[in-house]
């Protein structure tokens, strides 16, 4: 089963376009354009990918239907909008726990993609310091299904403010 990696979708297209353009402009300036185009193709994307995060969360939920994951995870139930970045970072830390404990490659691949997408989407908010928010260890531990439901609610907060 192949996992979609939307954070890599346009990389090869950008390189092919640069190469195609440079066939016609084989000058020093054309070579510079080609090199800069290849570099920009490999840079991380900063546009919001929250809808892709939701899709991967749904895929993850589908995957765990057939596998019993007996884990209690720190879960933010009612995050204040001023604490959404802190809450998201906690969710991502807990995803790492599932990744480390899972032997299922589909689950591991989906979690890896989720973490990359969420961190990419979070990059514009990642340096924000939020005060008065609960630390991860202060949150209540919930089962995986409740964890995912709350995770989707936090992602929806990001979608609604972007």
XYZ file of N, CA, C and O in Angstrom:
648
model
N 0.834 -1.157 0.000
C 0.000 0.000 0.000
C 0.892 1.238 0.000
O 1.826 1.342 0.763
N 0.613 2.167 -0.843
C 1.451 3.355 -1.003
C 0.866 4.515 -0.219
O -0.323 4.779 -0.285
N 1.715 5.228 0.489
C 1.287 6.367 1.287
C 1.518 7.636 0.475
O 2.575 7.834 -0.107
N 0.530 8.498 0.479
C 0.658 9.783 -0.197
C 1.533 10.702 0.644
O 1.343 10.803 1.847
N 2.471 11.328 0.017
C 3.336 12.269 0.727
C 3.199 13.637 0.061
O 4.022 14.030 -0.747
N 2.130 14.369 0.417
C 1.858 15.634 -0.258
C 2.954 16.665 -0.095
O 3.061 17.570 -0.906
N 3.794 16.534 0.928
C 4.862 17.511 1.103
C 5.935 17.339 0.033
O 6.795 18.184 -0.123
N 5.910 16.245 -0.739
C 6.893 16.025 -1.796
C 6.290 16.123 -3.200
O 6.966 15.885 -4.176
N 5.011 16.460 -3.333
C 4.322 16.400 -4.614
C 4.961 17.214 -5.726
O 5.092 16.747 -6.835
N 5.325 18.449 -5.448
C 5.741 19.327 -6.537
C 7.246 19.366 -6.764
O 7.711 20.049 -7.658
N 8.025 18.636 -6.002
C 9.477 18.694 -6.122
C 9.960 18.269 -7.498
O 10.696 18.995 -8.155
N 9.554 17.115 -7.966
C 10.037 16.644 -9.264
C 9.493 17.501 -10.396
O 10.189 17.729 -11.387
N 8.290 18.001 -10.267
C 7.722 18.868 -11.303
C 8.560 20.131 -11.441
O 8.872 20.561 -12.554
N 8.963 20.720 -10.315
C 9.776 21.931 -10.366
C 11.117 21.660 -11.037
O 11.593 22.468 -11.834
N 11.740 20.539 -10.745
C 13.028 20.217 -11.360
C 12.881 20.003 -12.859
O 13.702 20.471 -13.651
N 11.816 19.302 -13.277
C 11.596 19.085 -14.707
C 11.339 20.399 -15.437
O 11.831 20.608 -16.547
N 10.582 21.294 -14.825
C 10.332 22.586 -15.454
C 11.622 23.386 -15.600
O 11.865 24.007 -16.642
N 12.440 23.374 -14.571
C 13.730 24.076 -14.653
C 14.592 23.489 -15.761
O 15.209 24.225 -16.530
N 14.650 22.179 -15.833
C 15.446 21.522 -16.860
C 14.934 21.871 -18.247
O 15.707 22.192 -19.158
N 13.617 21.841 -18.427
C 13.012 22.166 -19.708
C 13.330 23.608 -20.112
O 13.686 23.879 -21.268
N 13.224 24.533 -19.171
C 13.531 25.938 -19.463
C 15.004 26.114 -19.813
O 15.349 26.902 -20.691
N 15.862 25.389 -19.148
C 17.284 25.563 -19.362
C 17.790 24.924 -20.643
O 18.888 25.236 -21.081
N 17.024 24.054 -21.244
C 17.407 23.519 -22.552
C 17.471 24.657 -23.561
O 18.339 24.700 -24.423
N 16.574 25.621 -23.401
C 16.522 26.764 -24.318
C 17.450 27.899 -23.907
O 17.773 28.744 -24.727
N 17.848 27.935 -22.664
C 18.674 29.030 -22.166
C 19.958 28.487 -21.552
O 20.200 28.603 -20.359
N 20.798 27.864 -22.352
C 22.050 27.303 -21.845
C 23.122 28.386 -21.751
O 24.132 28.356 -22.422
N 22.849 29.331 -20.923
C 23.788 30.409 -20.661
C 24.128 30.369 -19.178
O 23.576 29.571 -18.420
N 25.007 31.244 -18.784
C 25.356 31.298 -17.374
C 24.131 31.639 -16.526
O 23.903 31.043 -15.474
N 23.305 32.568 -16.994
C 22.087 32.937 -16.260
C 21.130 31.749 -16.194
O 20.493 31.505 -15.167
N 21.037 30.988 -17.275
C 20.159 29.818 -17.304
C 20.595 28.761 -16.312
O 19.770 28.112 -15.663
N 21.897 28.574 -16.183
C 22.424 27.611 -15.228
C 22.109 28.057 -13.802
O 21.730 27.243 -12.965
N 22.224 29.354 -13.539
C 21.882 29.868 -12.216
C 20.404 29.645 -11.910
O 20.047 29.249 -10.797
N 19.546 29.883 -12.891
C 18.110 29.660 -12.707
C 17.851 28.184 -12.392
O 17.058 27.838 -11.515
N 18.540 27.296 -13.114
C 18.364 25.863 -12.885
C 18.781 25.476 -11.464
O 18.055 24.780 -10.765
N 19.930 25.947 -11.031
C 20.420 25.610 -9.688
C 19.483 26.164 -8.626
O 19.108 25.451 -7.684
N 19.056 27.411 -8.765
C 18.138 27.998 -7.784
C 16.792 27.279 -7.779
O 16.176 27.089 -6.730
N 16.337 26.876 -8.959
C 15.076 26.135 -9.044
C 15.154 24.799 -8.327
O 14.222 24.393 -7.634
N 16.275 24.100 -8.496
C 16.446 22.818 -7.813
C 16.530 22.997 -6.305
O 15.965 22.210 -5.546
N 17.211 24.049 -5.873
C 17.302 24.324 -4.441
C 15.916 24.647 -3.877
O 15.521 24.116 -2.845
N 15.157 25.490 -4.580
C 13.835 25.860 -4.071
C 12.891 24.671 -4.059
O 12.001 24.579 -3.224
N 13.083 23.723 -4.964
C 12.229 22.534 -4.997
C 12.442 21.671 -3.771
O 11.527 20.984 -3.331
N 13.638 21.714 -3.200
C 13.917 20.861 -2.045
C 13.630 21.542 -0.714
O 13.660 20.889 0.324
N 13.344 22.841 -0.730
C 13.044 23.543 0.513
C 11.690 23.099 1.050
O 10.784 22.803 0.286
N 11.528 23.044 2.371
C 10.226 22.643 2.925
C 9.154 23.665 2.576
O 9.420 24.864 2.507
N 7.965 23.163 2.354
C 6.837 24.029 2.030
C 6.289 24.607 3.326
O 6.225 23.927 4.339
N 5.837 25.866 3.292
C 5.315 26.477 4.504
C 3.821 26.728 4.428
O 3.244 27.214 5.379
N 3.184 26.398 3.302
C 1.745 26.602 3.244
C 1.047 25.611 4.160
O 1.567 24.546 4.451
N -0.131 26.010 4.622
C -0.866 25.158 5.557
C -1.310 23.873 4.880
O -1.871 23.889 3.796
N -1.021 22.761 5.511
C -1.413 21.446 5.020
C -2.375 20.789 5.993
O -2.390 19.571 6.127
N -3.156 21.554 6.700
C -4.008 20.997 7.741
C -5.040 20.029 7.185
O -5.406 19.062 7.853
N -5.528 20.261 5.968
C -6.495 19.323 5.379
C -5.828 17.975 5.107
O -6.461 16.923 5.252
N -4.549 17.993 4.738
C -3.807 16.738 4.548
C -3.598 16.030 5.883
O -3.610 14.802 5.953
N -3.409 16.809 6.947
C -3.264 16.226 8.284
C -4.559 15.509 8.665
O -4.530 14.377 9.157
N -5.698 16.150 8.396
C -6.998 15.526 8.681
C -7.135 14.222 7.892
O -7.577 13.201 8.434
N -6.740 14.237 6.623
C -6.829 13.025 5.796
C -5.981 11.901 6.377
O -6.416 10.744 6.426
N -4.768 12.228 6.810
C -3.899 11.205 7.398
C -4.424 10.721 8.748
O -4.273 9.545 9.094
N -5.062 11.611 9.509
C -5.664 11.182 10.770
C -6.808 10.198 10.510
O -6.964 9.209 11.237
N -7.578 10.450 9.451
C -8.646 9.516 9.093
C -8.063 8.189 8.634
O -8.575 7.123 8.982
N -6.983 8.245 7.874
C -6.316 7.011 7.438
C -5.791 6.240 8.656
O -5.944 5.028 8.742
N -5.198 6.953 9.588
C -4.681 6.333 10.806
C -5.822 5.671 11.585
O -5.694 4.541 12.059
N -6.940 6.360 11.693
C -8.096 5.802 12.401
C -8.596 4.529 11.711
O -8.931 3.546 12.380
N -8.614 4.529 10.390
C -9.008 3.329 9.643
C -8.039 2.175 9.904
O -8.451 1.029 10.055
N -6.751 2.483 9.952
C -5.738 1.446 10.173
C -5.860 0.804 11.552
O -5.666 -0.401 11.695
N -6.169 1.594 12.559
C -6.214 1.033 13.913
C -7.509 0.274 14.193
O -7.620 -0.365 15.230
N -8.465 0.330 13.271
C -9.703 -0.433 13.465
C -9.415 -1.929 13.541
O -10.056 -2.654 14.288
N -8.452 -2.368 12.740
C -8.143 -3.801 12.693
C -7.059 -4.213 13.695
O -6.800 -5.385 13.886
N -6.425 -3.243 14.307
C -5.338 -3.523 15.254
C -5.713 -2.913 16.599
O -6.089 -1.756 16.686
N -5.581 -3.694 17.622
C -5.886 -3.184 18.966
C -4.648 -2.491 19.516
O -3.614 -3.118 19.722
N -4.774 -1.197 19.729
C -3.685 -0.444 20.350
C -4.116 -0.123 21.771
O -5.056 0.637 21.991
N -3.450 -0.744 22.711
C -3.778 -0.561 24.115
C -2.834 0.481 24.694
O -1.831 0.148 25.327
N -3.169 1.726 24.440
C -2.320 2.806 24.936
C -3.197 3.932 25.448
O -4.251 4.221 24.877
N -2.759 4.536 26.515
C -3.388 5.746 27.013
C -2.416 6.887 26.745
O -1.239 6.795 27.101
N -2.930 7.911 26.119
C -2.086 9.008 25.654
C -2.543 10.323 26.269
O -3.747 10.548 26.437
N -1.587 11.198 26.560
C -1.936 12.519 27.065
C -2.755 13.224 25.991
O -2.334 13.353 24.843
N -3.945 13.673 26.382
C -4.896 14.213 25.416
C -5.477 15.523 25.907
O -6.014 15.596 27.015
N -5.391 16.535 25.071
C -6.001 17.831 25.369
C -7.453 17.776 24.904
O -7.726 17.594 23.730
N -8.387 17.896 25.857
C -9.809 17.803 25.517
C -10.401 19.129 25.080
O -11.100 19.202 24.077
N -10.142 20.155 25.837
C -10.777 21.456 25.587
C -9.718 22.544 25.515
O -9.652 23.404 26.378
N -8.926 22.492 24.501
C -7.845 23.475 24.379
C -8.414 24.854 24.082
O -9.306 25.008 23.251
N -7.899 25.817 24.766
C -8.243 27.207 24.476
C -7.542 27.586 23.176
O -6.414 27.149 22.928
N -8.179 28.395 22.325
C -7.527 28.792 21.062
C -6.142 29.407 21.248
O -5.298 29.302 20.371
N -5.896 30.006 22.411
C -4.577 30.588 22.674
C -3.543 29.532 23.048
O -2.383 29.856 23.253
N -3.975 28.278 23.163
C -3.065 27.182 23.528
C -2.999 26.114 22.440
O -2.529 25.007 22.691
N -3.435 26.441 21.248
C -3.501 25.410 20.196
C -2.118 24.930 19.752
O -1.961 23.748 19.435
N -1.114 25.790 19.732
C 0.232 25.364 19.324
C 0.811 24.413 20.375
O 1.359 23.363 20.034
N 0.647 24.763 21.648
C 1.118 23.898 22.728
C 0.411 22.546 22.666
O 1.052 21.497 22.798
N -0.899 22.568 22.455
C -1.669 21.323 22.364
C -1.198 20.487 21.174
O -1.034 19.265 21.290
N -0.960 21.123 20.035
C -0.504 20.390 18.847
C 0.849 19.733 19.107
O 1.082 18.587 18.710
N 1.742 20.436 19.763
C 3.054 19.857 20.068
C 2.914 18.632 20.964
O 3.644 17.648 20.788
N 1.969 18.658 21.901
C 1.727 17.489 22.754
C 1.193 16.319 21.929
O 1.627 15.180 22.119
N 0.267 16.605 21.033
C -0.263 15.537 20.188
C 0.847 14.905 19.355
O 0.904 13.689 19.201
N 1.735 15.725 18.829
C 2.823 15.197 18.006
C 3.788 14.350 18.834
O 4.282 13.317 18.357
N 4.040 14.762 20.074
C 4.889 13.951 20.958
C 4.248 12.588 21.228
O 4.931 11.563 21.250
N 2.947 12.574 21.425
C 2.247 11.321 21.682
C 2.219 10.434 20.431
O 2.262 9.210 20.534
N 2.175 11.046 19.244
C 2.268 10.257 18.010
C 3.602 9.534 17.942
O 3.682 8.400 17.467
N 4.657 10.184 18.416
C 5.979 9.538 18.465
C 5.931 8.278 19.331
O 6.568 7.278 19.013
N 5.182 8.345 20.425
C 5.051 7.183 21.309
C 4.410 6.025 20.546
O 4.899 4.892 20.592
N 3.319 6.302 19.838
C 2.649 5.246 19.056
C 3.600 4.705 17.999
O 3.694 3.499 17.788
N 4.326 5.596 17.324
C 5.265 5.189 16.265
C 6.310 4.227 16.827
O 6.615 3.205 16.217
N 6.864 4.558 17.989
C 7.904 3.726 18.587
C 7.383 2.364 19.028
O 8.110 1.376 18.969
N 6.133 2.314 19.448
C 5.588 1.064 19.975
C 4.917 0.194 18.916
O 4.579 -0.949 19.188
N 4.726 0.724 17.723
C 4.026 -0.034 16.689
C 5.000 -0.805 15.807
O 6.058 -0.301 15.445
N 4.606 -2.014 15.454
C 5.377 -2.823 14.500
C 4.754 -2.791 13.116
O 5.326 -3.332 12.177
N 3.586 -2.176 12.988
C 2.867 -2.124 11.726
C 3.442 -1.009 10.846
O 3.390 0.161 11.213
N 3.961 -1.389 9.677
C 4.623 -0.397 8.809
C 3.646 0.626 8.230
O 4.012 1.787 8.036
N 2.400 0.228 7.951
C 1.414 1.194 7.456
C 1.132 2.269 8.506
O 1.047 3.451 8.187
N 1.005 1.834 9.744
C 0.772 2.790 10.831
C 1.991 3.687 11.006
O 1.870 4.908 11.124
N 3.164 3.103 10.998
C 4.393 3.898 11.166
C 4.554 4.917 10.034
O 4.899 6.070 10.275
N 4.293 4.486 8.785
C 4.401 5.401 7.643
C 3.386 6.537 7.742
O 3.699 7.695 7.453
N 2.166 6.202 8.146
C 1.127 7.226 8.274
C 1.483 8.220 9.371
O 1.340 9.434 9.189
N 1.975 7.713 10.494
C 2.374 8.609 11.587
C 3.538 9.494 11.157
O 3.554 10.696 11.437
N 4.500 8.912 10.475
C 5.650 9.702 10.005
C 5.178 10.834 9.092
O 5.611 11.975 9.223
N 4.283 10.509 8.167
C 3.746 11.520 7.259
C 2.955 12.575 8.033
O 3.081 13.775 7.758
N 2.174 12.144 9.004
C 1.400 13.072 9.834
C 2.307 14.061 10.553
O 2.037 15.266 10.583
N 3.363 13.555 11.132
C 4.291 14.411 11.880
C 4.960 15.418 10.954
O 5.067 16.603 11.283
N 5.372 14.968 9.782
C 6.019 15.879 8.829
C 5.043 16.964 8.380
O 5.372 18.152 8.369
N 3.824 16.557 8.018
C 2.825 17.529 7.562
C 2.453 18.518 8.662
O 2.374 19.722 8.412
N 2.210 18.014 9.853
C 1.814 18.899 10.953
C 2.945 19.867 11.311
O 2.705 21.059 11.514
N 4.176 19.367 11.367
C 5.301 20.259 11.656
C 5.492 21.293 10.568
O 5.814 22.448 10.844
N 5.291 20.891 9.318
C 5.392 21.834 8.208
C 4.312 22.905 8.325
O 4.583 24.095 8.147
N 3.106 22.488 8.632
C 2.001 23.439 8.775
C 2.170 24.297 10.014
O 1.753 25.444 10.045
N 2.787 23.752 11.025
C 2.981 24.447 12.288
C 4.162 25.412 12.237
O 4.273 26.289 13.081
N 5.013 25.292 11.233
C 6.259 26.063 11.201
C 6.044 27.564 11.320
O 6.854 28.255 11.917
N 4.950 28.088 10.780
C 4.720 29.533 10.890
C 4.283 29.926 12.297
O 4.423 31.067 12.692
N 3.765 28.977 13.085
C 3.327 29.254 14.452
C 4.250 28.642 15.502
O 4.041 28.820 16.686
N 5.242 27.887 15.058
C 6.057 27.081 15.964
C 6.846 27.844 16.995
O 7.136 27.321 18.060
N 7.206 29.088 16.724
C 8.021 29.853 17.660
C 7.182 30.694 18.620
O 7.717 31.450 19.404
N 5.852 30.552 18.518
C 4.968 31.310 19.394
C 5.050 30.726 20.800
O 4.997 29.521 20.982
N 5.192 31.611 21.783
C 5.196 31.172 23.178
C 3.812 31.442 23.738
O 3.351 32.574 23.752
N 3.161 30.378 24.188
C 1.827 30.501 24.756
C 1.929 30.344 26.263
O 2.577 29.425 26.755
N 1.302 31.239 26.993
C 1.375 31.161 28.454
C 0.038 30.695 29.019
O -1.009 30.889 28.413
N 0.117 30.060 30.173
C -1.094 29.589 30.841
C -1.630 28.282 30.279
O -2.735 27.874 30.619
N -0.863 27.612 29.445
C -1.299 26.351 28.840
C -0.767 25.180 29.649
O 0.302 25.259 30.246
N -1.514 24.082 29.621
C -1.085 22.881 30.335
C 0.077 22.225 29.603
O 0.116 22.186 28.380
N 1.014 21.709 30.389
C 2.092 20.898 29.838
C 1.516 19.536 29.481
O 0.481 19.125 30.023
N 2.188 18.808 28.612
C 1.692 17.503 28.164
C 1.398 16.564 29.332
O 0.360 15.904 29.366
N 2.299 16.500 30.289
C 2.155 15.575 31.402
C 1.005 15.952 32.333
O 0.593 15.151 33.166
N 0.499 17.167 32.214
C -0.625 17.604 33.040
C -1.971 17.208 32.432
O -2.998 17.316 33.094
N -1.949 16.771 31.192
C -3.184 16.424 30.499
C -3.680 15.055 30.945
O -2.906 14.213 31.399
N -4.965 14.847 30.793
C -5.575 13.567 31.142
C -5.202 12.518 30.090
O -5.088 12.833 28.905
N -5.003 11.302 30.534
C -4.690 10.215 29.607
C -5.994 9.617 29.086
O -6.901 9.325 29.855
N -6.047 9.456 27.757
C -7.238 8.919 27.097
C -6.824 7.793 26.165
O -5.661 7.693 25.776
N -7.811 6.980 25.751
C -7.510 5.911 24.798
C -7.262 6.502 23.405
O -7.482 7.692 23.180
N -6.829 5.673 22.492
C -6.416 6.138 21.162
C -7.565 6.798 20.395
O -7.365 7.819 19.741
N -8.778 6.239 20.487
C -9.917 6.814 19.756
C -10.247 8.218 20.252
O -10.483 9.121 19.454
N -10.242 8.414 21.563
C -10.500 9.746 22.114
C -9.349 10.698 21.780
O -9.568 11.883 21.525
N -8.138 10.184 21.793
C -6.962 10.964 21.406
C -7.127 11.493 19.978
O -6.931 12.685 19.721
N -7.525 10.621 19.053
C -7.693 11.033 17.658
C -8.821 12.046 17.501
O -8.697 13.005 16.731
N -9.930 11.844 18.206
C -11.049 12.781 18.125
C -10.605 14.176 18.576
O -10.892 15.175 17.923
N -9.860 14.246 19.674
C -9.368 15.534 20.165
C -8.325 16.136 19.239
O -8.266 17.354 19.046
N -7.502 15.275 18.647
C -6.479 15.730 17.694
C -7.149 16.433 16.516
O -6.748 17.525 16.101
N -8.212 15.830 15.987
C -8.946 16.434 14.864
C -9.511 17.792 15.271
O -9.466 18.754 14.491
N -10.019 17.921 16.504
C -10.555 19.199 16.967
C -9.485 20.288 16.991
O -9.747 21.432 16.620
N -8.278 19.931 17.415
C -7.176 20.905 17.432
C -6.818 21.314 16.005
O -6.619 22.494 15.714
N -6.743 20.348 15.094
C -6.435 20.672 13.695
C -7.513 21.591 13.131
O -7.203 22.547 12.405
N -8.770 21.344 13.477
C -9.866 22.207 13.015
C -9.669 23.645 13.494
O -10.013 24.587 12.782
N -9.110 23.819 14.680
C -8.821 25.179 15.167
C -7.845 25.881 14.232
O -7.999 27.075 13.952
N -6.831 25.152 13.771
C -5.862 25.743 12.848
C -6.508 26.046 11.510
O -6.239 27.078 10.905
N -7.358 25.158 11.027
C -8.040 25.369 9.739
C -8.937 26.584 9.822
O -8.967 27.414 8.905
N -9.665 26.747 10.918
C -10.612 27.846 11.060
C -9.926 29.202 11.220
O -10.568 30.230 11.003
N -8.665 29.225 11.606
C -7.974 30.513 11.772
C -7.027 30.818 10.627
O -6.357 31.843 10.641
N -6.927 29.913 9.634
C -5.994 30.195 8.524
C -6.705 30.786 7.338
O -7.869 30.981 7.294
